[in-house]
PDB file of C-alpha atoms in Angstrom:
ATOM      1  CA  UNK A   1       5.354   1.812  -9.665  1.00  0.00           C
ATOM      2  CA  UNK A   2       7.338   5.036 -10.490  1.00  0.00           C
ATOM      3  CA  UNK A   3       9.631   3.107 -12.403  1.00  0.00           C
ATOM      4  CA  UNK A   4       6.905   1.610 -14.791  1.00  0.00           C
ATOM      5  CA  UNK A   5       5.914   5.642 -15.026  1.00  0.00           C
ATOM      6  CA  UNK A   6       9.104   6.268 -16.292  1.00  0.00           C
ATOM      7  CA  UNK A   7       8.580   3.550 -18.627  1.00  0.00           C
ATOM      8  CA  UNK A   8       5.076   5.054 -20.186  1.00  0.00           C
ATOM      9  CA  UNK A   9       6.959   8.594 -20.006  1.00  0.00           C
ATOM     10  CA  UNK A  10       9.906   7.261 -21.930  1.00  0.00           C
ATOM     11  CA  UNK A  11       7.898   5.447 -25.097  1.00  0.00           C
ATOM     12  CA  UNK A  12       7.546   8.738 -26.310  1.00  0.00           C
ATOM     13  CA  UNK A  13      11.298   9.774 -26.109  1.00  0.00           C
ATOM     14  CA  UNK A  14      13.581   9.674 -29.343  1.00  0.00           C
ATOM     15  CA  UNK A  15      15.867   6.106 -29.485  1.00  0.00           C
ATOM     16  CA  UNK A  16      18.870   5.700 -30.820  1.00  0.00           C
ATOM     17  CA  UNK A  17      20.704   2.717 -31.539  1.00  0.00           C
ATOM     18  CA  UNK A  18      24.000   1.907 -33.500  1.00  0.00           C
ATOM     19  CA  UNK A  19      25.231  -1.642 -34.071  1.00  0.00           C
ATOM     20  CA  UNK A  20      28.398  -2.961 -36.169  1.00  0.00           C
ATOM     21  CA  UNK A  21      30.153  -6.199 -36.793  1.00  0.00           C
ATOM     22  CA  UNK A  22      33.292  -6.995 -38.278  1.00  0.00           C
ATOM     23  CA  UNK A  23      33.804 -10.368 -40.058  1.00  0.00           C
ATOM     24  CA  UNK A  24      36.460 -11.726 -42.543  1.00  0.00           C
ATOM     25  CA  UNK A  25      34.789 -13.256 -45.993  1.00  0.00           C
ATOM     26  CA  UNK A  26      36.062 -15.976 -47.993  1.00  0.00           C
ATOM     27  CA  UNK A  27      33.686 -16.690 -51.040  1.00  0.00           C
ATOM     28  CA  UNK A  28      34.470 -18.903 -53.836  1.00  0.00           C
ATOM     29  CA  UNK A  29      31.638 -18.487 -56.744  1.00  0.00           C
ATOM     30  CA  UNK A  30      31.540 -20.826 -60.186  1.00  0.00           C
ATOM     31  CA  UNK A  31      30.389 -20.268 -63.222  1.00  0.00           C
ATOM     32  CA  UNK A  32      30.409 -20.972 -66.960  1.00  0.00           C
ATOM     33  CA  UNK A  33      30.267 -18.344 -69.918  1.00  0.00           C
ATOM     34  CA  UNK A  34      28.271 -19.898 -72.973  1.00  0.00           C
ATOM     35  CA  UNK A  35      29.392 -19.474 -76.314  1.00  0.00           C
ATOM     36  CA  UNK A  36      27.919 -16.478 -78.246  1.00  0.00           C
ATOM     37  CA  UNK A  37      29.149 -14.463 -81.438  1.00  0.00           C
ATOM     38  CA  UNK A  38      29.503 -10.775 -81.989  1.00  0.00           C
ATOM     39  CA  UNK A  39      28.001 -10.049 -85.162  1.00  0.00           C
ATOM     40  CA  UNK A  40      30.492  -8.085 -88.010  1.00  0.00           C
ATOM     41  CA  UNK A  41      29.767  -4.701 -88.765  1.00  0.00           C
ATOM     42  CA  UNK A  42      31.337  -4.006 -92.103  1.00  0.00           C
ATOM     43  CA  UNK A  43      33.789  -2.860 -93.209  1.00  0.00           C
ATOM     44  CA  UNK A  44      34.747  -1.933 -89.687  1.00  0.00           C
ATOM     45  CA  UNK A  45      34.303  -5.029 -87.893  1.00  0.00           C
ATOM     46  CA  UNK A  46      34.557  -8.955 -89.306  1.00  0.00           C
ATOM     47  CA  UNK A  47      32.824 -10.164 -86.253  1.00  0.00           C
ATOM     48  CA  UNK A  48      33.989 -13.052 -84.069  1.00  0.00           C
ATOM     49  CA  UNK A  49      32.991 -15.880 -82.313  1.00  0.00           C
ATOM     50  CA  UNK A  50      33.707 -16.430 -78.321  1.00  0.00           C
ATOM     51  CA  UNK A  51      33.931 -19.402 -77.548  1.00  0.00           C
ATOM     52  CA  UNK A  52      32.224 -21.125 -73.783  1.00  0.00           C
ATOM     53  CA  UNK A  53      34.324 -20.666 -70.984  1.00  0.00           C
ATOM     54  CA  UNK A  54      34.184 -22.231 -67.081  1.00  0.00           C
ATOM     55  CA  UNK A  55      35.915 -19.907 -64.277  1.00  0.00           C
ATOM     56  CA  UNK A  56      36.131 -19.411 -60.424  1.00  0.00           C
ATOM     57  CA  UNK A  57      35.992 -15.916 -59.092  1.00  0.00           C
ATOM     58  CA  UNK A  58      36.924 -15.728 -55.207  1.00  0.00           C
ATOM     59  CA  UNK A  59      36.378 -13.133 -52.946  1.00  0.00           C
ATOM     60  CA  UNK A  60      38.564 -12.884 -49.632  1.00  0.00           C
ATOM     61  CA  UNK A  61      39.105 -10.332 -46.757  1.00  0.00           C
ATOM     62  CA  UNK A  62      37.690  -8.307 -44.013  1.00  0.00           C
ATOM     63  CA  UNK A  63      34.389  -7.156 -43.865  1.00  0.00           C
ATOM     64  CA  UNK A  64      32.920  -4.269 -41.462  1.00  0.00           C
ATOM     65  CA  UNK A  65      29.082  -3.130 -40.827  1.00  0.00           C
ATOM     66  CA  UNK A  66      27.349  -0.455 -39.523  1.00  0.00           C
ATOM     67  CA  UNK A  67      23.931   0.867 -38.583  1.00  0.00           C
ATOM     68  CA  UNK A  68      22.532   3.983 -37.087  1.00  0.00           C
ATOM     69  CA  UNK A  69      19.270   3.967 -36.574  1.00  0.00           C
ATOM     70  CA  UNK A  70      16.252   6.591 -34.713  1.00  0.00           C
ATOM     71  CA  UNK A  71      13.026   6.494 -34.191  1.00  0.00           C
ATOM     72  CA  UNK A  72      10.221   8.129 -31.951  1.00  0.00           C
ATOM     73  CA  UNK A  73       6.764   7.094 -30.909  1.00  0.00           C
ATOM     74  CA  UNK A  74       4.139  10.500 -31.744  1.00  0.00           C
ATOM     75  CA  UNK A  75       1.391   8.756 -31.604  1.00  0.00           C
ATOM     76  CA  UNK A  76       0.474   4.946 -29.527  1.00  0.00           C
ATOM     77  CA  UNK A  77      -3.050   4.773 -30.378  1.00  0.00           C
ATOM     78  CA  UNK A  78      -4.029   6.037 -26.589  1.00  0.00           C
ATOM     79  CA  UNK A  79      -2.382   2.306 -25.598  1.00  0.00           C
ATOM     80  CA  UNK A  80       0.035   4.885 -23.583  1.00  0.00           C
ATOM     81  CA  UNK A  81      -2.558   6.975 -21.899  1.00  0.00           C
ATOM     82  CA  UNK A  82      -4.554   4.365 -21.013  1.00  0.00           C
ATOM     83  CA  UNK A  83      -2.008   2.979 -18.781  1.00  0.00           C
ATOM     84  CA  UNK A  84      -0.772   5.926 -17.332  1.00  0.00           C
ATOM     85  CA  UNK A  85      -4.606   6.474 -15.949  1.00  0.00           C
ATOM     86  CA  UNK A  86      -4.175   2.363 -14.996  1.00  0.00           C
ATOM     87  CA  UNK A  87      -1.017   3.276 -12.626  1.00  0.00           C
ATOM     88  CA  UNK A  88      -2.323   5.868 -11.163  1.00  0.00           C
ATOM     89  CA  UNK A  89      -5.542   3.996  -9.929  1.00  0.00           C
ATOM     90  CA  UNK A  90      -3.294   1.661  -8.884  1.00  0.00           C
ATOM     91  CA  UNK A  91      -1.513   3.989  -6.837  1.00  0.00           C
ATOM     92  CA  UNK A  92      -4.653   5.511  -5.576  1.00  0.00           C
ATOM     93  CA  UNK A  93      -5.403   1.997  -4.866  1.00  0.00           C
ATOM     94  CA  UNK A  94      -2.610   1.153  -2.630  1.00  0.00           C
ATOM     95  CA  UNK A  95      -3.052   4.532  -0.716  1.00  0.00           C
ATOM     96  CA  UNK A  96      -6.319   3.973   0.520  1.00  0.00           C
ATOM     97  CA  UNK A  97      -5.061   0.188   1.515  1.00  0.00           C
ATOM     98  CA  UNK A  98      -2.023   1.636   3.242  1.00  0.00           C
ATOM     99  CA  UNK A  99      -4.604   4.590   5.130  1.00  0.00           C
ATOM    100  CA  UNK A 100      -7.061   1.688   5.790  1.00  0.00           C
ATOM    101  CA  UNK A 101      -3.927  -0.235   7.164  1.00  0.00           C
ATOM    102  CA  UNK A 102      -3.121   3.283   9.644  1.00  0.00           C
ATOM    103  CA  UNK A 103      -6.663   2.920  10.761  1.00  0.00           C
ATOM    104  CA  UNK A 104      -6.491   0.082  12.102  1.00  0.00           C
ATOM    105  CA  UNK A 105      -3.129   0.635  13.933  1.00  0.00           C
ATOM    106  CA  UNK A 106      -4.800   3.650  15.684  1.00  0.00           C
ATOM    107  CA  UNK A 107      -8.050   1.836  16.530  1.00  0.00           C
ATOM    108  CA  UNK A 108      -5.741  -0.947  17.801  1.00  0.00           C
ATOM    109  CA  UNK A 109      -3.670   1.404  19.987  1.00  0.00           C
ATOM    110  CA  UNK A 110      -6.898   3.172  21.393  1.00  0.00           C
ATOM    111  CA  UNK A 111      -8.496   0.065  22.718  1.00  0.00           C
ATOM    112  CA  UNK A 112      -5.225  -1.000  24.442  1.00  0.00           C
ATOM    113  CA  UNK A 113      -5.053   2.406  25.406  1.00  0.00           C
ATOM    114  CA  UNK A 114      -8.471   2.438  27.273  1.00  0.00           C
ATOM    115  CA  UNK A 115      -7.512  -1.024  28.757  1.00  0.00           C
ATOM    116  CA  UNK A 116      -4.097   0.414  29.920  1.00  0.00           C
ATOM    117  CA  UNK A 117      -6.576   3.180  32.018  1.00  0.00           C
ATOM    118  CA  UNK A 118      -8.963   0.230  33.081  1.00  0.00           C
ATOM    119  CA  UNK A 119      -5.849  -1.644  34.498  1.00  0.00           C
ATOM    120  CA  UNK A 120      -4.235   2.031  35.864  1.00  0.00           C
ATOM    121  CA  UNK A 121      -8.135   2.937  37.575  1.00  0.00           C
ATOM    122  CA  UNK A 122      -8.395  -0.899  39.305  1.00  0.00           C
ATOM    123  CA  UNK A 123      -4.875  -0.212  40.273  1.00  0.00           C
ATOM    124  CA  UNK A 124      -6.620   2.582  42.638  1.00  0.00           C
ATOM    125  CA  UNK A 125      -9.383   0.620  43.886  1.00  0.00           C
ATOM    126  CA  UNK A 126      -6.755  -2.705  44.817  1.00  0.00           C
ATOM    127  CA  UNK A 127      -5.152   0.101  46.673  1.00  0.00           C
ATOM    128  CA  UNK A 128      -8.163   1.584  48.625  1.00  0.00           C
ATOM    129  CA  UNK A 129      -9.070  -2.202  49.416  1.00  0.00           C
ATOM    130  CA  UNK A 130      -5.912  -2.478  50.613  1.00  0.00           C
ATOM    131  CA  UNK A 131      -6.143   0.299  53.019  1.00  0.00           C
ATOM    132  CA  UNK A 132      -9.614  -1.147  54.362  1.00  0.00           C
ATOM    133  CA  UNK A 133      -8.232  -4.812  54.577  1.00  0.00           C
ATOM    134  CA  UNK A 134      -5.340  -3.228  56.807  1.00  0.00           C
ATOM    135  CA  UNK A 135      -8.128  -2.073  59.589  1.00  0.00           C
ATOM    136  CA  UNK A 136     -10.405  -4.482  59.073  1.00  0.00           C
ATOM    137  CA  UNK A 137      -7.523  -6.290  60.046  1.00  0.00           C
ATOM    138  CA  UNK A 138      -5.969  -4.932  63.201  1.00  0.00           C
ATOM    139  CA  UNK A 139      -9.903  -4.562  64.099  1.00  0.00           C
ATOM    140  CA  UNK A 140     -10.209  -8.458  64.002  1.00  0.00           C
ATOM    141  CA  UNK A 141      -7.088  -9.062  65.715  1.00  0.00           C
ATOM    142  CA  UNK A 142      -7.902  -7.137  68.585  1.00  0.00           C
ATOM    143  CA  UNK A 143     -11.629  -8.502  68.564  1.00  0.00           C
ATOM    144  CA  UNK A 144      -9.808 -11.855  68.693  1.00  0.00           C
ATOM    145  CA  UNK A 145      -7.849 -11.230  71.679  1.00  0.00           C
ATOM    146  CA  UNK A 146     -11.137 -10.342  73.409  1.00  0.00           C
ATOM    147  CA  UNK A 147     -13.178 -13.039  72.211  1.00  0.00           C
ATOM    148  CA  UNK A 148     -15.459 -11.339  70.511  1.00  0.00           C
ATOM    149  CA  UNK A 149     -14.839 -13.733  66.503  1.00  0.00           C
ATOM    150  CA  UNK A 150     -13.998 -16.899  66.489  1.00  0.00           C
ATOM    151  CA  UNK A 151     -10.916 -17.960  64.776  1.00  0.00           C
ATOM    152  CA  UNK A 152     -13.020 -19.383  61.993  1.00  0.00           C
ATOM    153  CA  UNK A 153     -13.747 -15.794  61.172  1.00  0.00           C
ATOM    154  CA  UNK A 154     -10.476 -14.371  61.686  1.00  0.00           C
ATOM    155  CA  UNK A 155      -9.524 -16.664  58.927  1.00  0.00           C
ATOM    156  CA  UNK A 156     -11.767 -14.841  56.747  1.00  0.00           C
ATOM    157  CA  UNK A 157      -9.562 -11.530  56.842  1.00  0.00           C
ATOM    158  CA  UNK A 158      -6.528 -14.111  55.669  1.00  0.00           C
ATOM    159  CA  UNK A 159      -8.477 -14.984  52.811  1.00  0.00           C
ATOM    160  CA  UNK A 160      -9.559 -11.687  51.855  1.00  0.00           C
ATOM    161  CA  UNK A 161      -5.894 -10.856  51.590  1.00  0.00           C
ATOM    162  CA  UNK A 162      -4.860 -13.846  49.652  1.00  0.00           C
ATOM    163  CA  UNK A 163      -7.822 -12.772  47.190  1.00  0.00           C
ATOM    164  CA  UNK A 164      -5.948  -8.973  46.776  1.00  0.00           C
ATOM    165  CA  UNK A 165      -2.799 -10.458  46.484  1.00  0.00           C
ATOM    166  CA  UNK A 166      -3.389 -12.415  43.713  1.00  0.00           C
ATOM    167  CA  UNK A 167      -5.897  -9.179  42.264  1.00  0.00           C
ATOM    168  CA  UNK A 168      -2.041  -7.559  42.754  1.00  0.00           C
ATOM    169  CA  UNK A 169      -0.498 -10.280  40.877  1.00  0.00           C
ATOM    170  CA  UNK A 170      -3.321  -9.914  38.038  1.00  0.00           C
ATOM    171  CA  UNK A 171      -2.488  -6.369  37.538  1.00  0.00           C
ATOM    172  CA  UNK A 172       0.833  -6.200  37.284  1.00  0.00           C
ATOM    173  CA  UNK A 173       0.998  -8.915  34.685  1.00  0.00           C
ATOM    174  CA  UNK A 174      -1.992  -7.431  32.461  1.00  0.00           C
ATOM    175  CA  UNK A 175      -0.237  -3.332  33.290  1.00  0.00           C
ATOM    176  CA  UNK A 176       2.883  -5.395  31.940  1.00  0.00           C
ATOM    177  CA  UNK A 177       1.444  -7.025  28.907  1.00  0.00           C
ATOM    178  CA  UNK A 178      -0.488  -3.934  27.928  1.00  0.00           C
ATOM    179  CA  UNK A 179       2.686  -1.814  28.563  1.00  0.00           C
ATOM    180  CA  UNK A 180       4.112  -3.972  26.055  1.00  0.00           C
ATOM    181  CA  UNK A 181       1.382  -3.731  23.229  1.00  0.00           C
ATOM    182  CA  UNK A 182       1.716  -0.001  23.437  1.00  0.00           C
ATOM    183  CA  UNK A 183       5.271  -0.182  22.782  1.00  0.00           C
ATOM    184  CA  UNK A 184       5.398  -2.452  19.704  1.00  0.00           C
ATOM    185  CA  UNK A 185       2.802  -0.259  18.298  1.00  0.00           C
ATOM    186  CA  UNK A 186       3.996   3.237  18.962  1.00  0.00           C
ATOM    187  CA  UNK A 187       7.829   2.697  19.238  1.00  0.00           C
ATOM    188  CA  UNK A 188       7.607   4.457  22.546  1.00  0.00           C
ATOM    189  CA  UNK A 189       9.934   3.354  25.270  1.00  0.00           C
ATOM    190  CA  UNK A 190       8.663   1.359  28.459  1.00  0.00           C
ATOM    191  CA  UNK A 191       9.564   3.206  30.675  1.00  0.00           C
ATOM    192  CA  UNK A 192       7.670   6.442  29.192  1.00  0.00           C
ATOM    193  CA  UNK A 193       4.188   4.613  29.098  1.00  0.00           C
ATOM    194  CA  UNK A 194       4.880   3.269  32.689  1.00  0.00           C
ATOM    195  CA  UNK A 195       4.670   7.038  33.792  1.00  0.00           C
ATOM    196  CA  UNK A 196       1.890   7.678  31.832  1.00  0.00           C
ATOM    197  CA  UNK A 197      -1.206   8.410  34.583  1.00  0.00           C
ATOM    198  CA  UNK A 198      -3.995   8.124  31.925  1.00  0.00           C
ATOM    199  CA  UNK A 199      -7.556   9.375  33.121  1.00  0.00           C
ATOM    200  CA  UNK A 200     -10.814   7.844  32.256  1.00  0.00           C
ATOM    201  CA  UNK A 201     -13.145  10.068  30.413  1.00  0.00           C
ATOM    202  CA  UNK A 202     -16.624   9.656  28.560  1.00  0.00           C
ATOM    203  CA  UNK A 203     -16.495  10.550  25.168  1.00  0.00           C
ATOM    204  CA  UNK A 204     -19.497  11.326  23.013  1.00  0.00           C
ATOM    205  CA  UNK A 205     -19.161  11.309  19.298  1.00  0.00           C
ATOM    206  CA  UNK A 206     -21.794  11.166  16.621  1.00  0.00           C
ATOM    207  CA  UNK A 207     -21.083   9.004  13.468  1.00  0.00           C
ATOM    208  CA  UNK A 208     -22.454  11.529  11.150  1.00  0.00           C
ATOM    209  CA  UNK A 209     -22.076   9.656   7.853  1.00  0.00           C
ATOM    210  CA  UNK A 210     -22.845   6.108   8.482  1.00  0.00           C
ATOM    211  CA  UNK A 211     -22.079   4.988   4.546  1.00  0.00           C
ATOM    212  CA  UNK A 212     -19.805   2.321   4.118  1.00  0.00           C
ATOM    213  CA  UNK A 213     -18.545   4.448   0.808  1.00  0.00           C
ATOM    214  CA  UNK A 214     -16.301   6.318   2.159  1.00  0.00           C
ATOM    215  CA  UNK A 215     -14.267   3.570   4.126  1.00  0.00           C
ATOM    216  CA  UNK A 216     -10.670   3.064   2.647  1.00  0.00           C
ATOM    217  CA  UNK A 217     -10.960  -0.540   1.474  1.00  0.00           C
ATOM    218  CA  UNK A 218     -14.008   0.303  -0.370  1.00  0.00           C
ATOM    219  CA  UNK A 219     -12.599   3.143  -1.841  1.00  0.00           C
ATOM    220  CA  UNK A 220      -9.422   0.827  -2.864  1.00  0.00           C
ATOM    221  CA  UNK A 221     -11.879  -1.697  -4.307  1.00  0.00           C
ATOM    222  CA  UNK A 222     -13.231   1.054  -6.497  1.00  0.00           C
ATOM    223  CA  UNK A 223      -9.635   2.270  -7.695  1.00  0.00           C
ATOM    224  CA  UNK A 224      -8.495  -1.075  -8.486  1.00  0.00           C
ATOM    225  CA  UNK A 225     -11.478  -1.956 -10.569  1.00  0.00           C
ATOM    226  CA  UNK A 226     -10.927   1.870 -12.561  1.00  0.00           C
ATOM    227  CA  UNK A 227      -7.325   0.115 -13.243  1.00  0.00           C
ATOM    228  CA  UNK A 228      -8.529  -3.304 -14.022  1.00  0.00           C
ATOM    229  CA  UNK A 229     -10.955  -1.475 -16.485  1.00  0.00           C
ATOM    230  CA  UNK A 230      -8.292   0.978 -17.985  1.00  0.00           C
ATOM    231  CA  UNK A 231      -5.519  -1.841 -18.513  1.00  0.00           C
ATOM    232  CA  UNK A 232      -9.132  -3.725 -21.022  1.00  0.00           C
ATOM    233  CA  UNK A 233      -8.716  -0.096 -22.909  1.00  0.00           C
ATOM    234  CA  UNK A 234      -5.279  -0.332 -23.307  1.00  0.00           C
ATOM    235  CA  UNK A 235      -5.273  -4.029 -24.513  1.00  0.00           C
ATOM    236  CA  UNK A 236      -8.396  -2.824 -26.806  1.00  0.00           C
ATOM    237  CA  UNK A 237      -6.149  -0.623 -29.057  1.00  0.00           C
ATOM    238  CA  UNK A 238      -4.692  -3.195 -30.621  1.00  0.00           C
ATOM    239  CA  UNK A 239      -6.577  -2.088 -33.630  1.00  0.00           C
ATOM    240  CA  UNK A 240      -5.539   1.890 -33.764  1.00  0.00           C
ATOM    241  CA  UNK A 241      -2.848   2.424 -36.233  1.00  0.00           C
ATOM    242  CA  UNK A 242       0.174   4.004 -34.438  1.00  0.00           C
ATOM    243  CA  UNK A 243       2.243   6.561 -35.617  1.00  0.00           C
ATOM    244  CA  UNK A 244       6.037   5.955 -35.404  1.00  0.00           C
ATOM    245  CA  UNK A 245       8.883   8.045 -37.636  1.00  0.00           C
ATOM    246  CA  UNK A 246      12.259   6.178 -38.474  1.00  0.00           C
ATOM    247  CA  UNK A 247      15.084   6.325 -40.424  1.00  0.00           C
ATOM    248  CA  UNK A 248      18.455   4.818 -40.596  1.00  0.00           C
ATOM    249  CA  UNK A 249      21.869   4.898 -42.533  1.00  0.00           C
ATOM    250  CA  UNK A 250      24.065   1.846 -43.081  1.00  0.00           C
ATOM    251  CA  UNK A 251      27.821   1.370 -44.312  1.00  0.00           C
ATOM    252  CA  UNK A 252      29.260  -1.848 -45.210  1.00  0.00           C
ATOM    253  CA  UNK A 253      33.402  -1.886 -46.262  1.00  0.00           C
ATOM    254  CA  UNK A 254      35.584  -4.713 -47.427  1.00  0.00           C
ATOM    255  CA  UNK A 255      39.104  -4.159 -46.184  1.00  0.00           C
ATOM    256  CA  UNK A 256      42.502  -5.683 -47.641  1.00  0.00           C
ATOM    257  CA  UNK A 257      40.256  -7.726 -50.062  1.00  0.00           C
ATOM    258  CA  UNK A 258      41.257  -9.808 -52.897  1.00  0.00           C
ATOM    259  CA  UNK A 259      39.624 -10.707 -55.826  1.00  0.00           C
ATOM    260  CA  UNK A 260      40.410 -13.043 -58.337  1.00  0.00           C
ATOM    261  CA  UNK A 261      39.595 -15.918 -61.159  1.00  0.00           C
ATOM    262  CA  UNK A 262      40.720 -18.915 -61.849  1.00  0.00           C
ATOM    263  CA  UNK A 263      42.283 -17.242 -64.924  1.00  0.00           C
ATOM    264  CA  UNK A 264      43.890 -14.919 -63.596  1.00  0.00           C
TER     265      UNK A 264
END
């Protein structure tokens, strides 16, 4: 896009071009002479009659050409200005896309950032279950060895841990995954977000301006149909005289030419 700029900004700028050619002629031209008389002017002149004649003149040698010509633009009928305002609402344009574009990265990133403190607060809970399966545990065994539960219920405590094992297995994978995410995303190492001990918080916020105007693909709608219009202008000045100044100087040579006739 800055290089079409530079294009607009450059129609106004002097030009200068010089071309040249050199060539080697060889021209053979016929042609007759009719008779005609030159009238006598006495006493001075009896007059005399001359009579028809045929001939060949030839022309032969090297030839050489050479232009310089300049010109500048003052005045393109607005066609220029037109499409300078159609860049730039292109440009606008592709900003708003490319914001619109950040915004979603970051809303991305914040919901797998509130999922990454889900995961890391269950990670507590898995552990405090852990703690109470433990002495629920040794409880059972030694209520066992009395008699007090069947084995039918000791069994339960083996299922219970089977159920937080695979709860374990759960987290790690989705603490892995999300670990991931955050990485492709913010180009921070693993490692880094592993240590990361994020706390859960309640955020209030109040949308205060709830019109869909001001969101970035709207606005880039809007700046794209500005430069869709502007481009119509530009095509529209068709019409306008423009104002260009100009002026050139040419040479032609003939070098180690000869000329003669078939009289000669």
């Amino acid at each position: 896009m800055d290089i079409d700029q530079k294009r607009l900004t450059d129609t106004f700028l002097p030009k200068v071009e010089l071309t040249g050619r050199v060539g080697y002629m060889d021209t053979r031209i016929n042609y007759t002479s009719p008779e005609f008389g030159i009238p006598r002017v006495p006493p001075l002149f009896p007059g005399m009659m001359v009579p028809s004649q045929n001939n060949t003149l030839g022309i032969s040698g090297f030839s050489g050409a050479s232009k310089l010509q300049a010109s500048v633009v003052l005045y393109s009928g607005g066609k220029v200005g037109h499409l300078k305002k159609a860049l730039n609402e292109k440009k606008l344009s592709q900003q708003e896309l490319l914001s619109s574009s950040k915004n979603e990265v970051i809303t991305s990133i914040a919901k797998i950032y509130d999922q990454f403190a889900l995961v890391h607060q269950s990670k507590k809970v898995l552990d405090e279950s852990k703690k109470r399966l433990e002495i629920n545990r040794k409880t059972a065994e030694k209520a066992l060895g009395y008699g007090l539960i069947t084995p039918y219920d000791f069994k339960k405590i083996e299922l219970a841990q089977v159920t937080l094992d695979t709860k374990m297995i759960e987290y790690e994978g989705k603490r892995e995954l999300l670990i991931t995410q955050l990485h492709i995303l913010t180009g921070m190492d693993k490692e880094r977000i592993a240590e990361i001990e994020p706390d859960l918080q309640v955020l209030n916020y109040v949308v205060e301006d709830k019109s869909i105007e001001n969101r970035p693909e709207i606005k880039a709608l809007n700046h794209g149909i500005a430069a869709a219009e502007y481009k119509i202008k530009a095509e529209k000045t068709w019409w306008i005289p423009k104002v260009q100044l100009s002026t050139s100087l040419s040479y032609f040579g003939l070098y180690g030419d000869h000329i003669q006739t078939s009289n000669d």
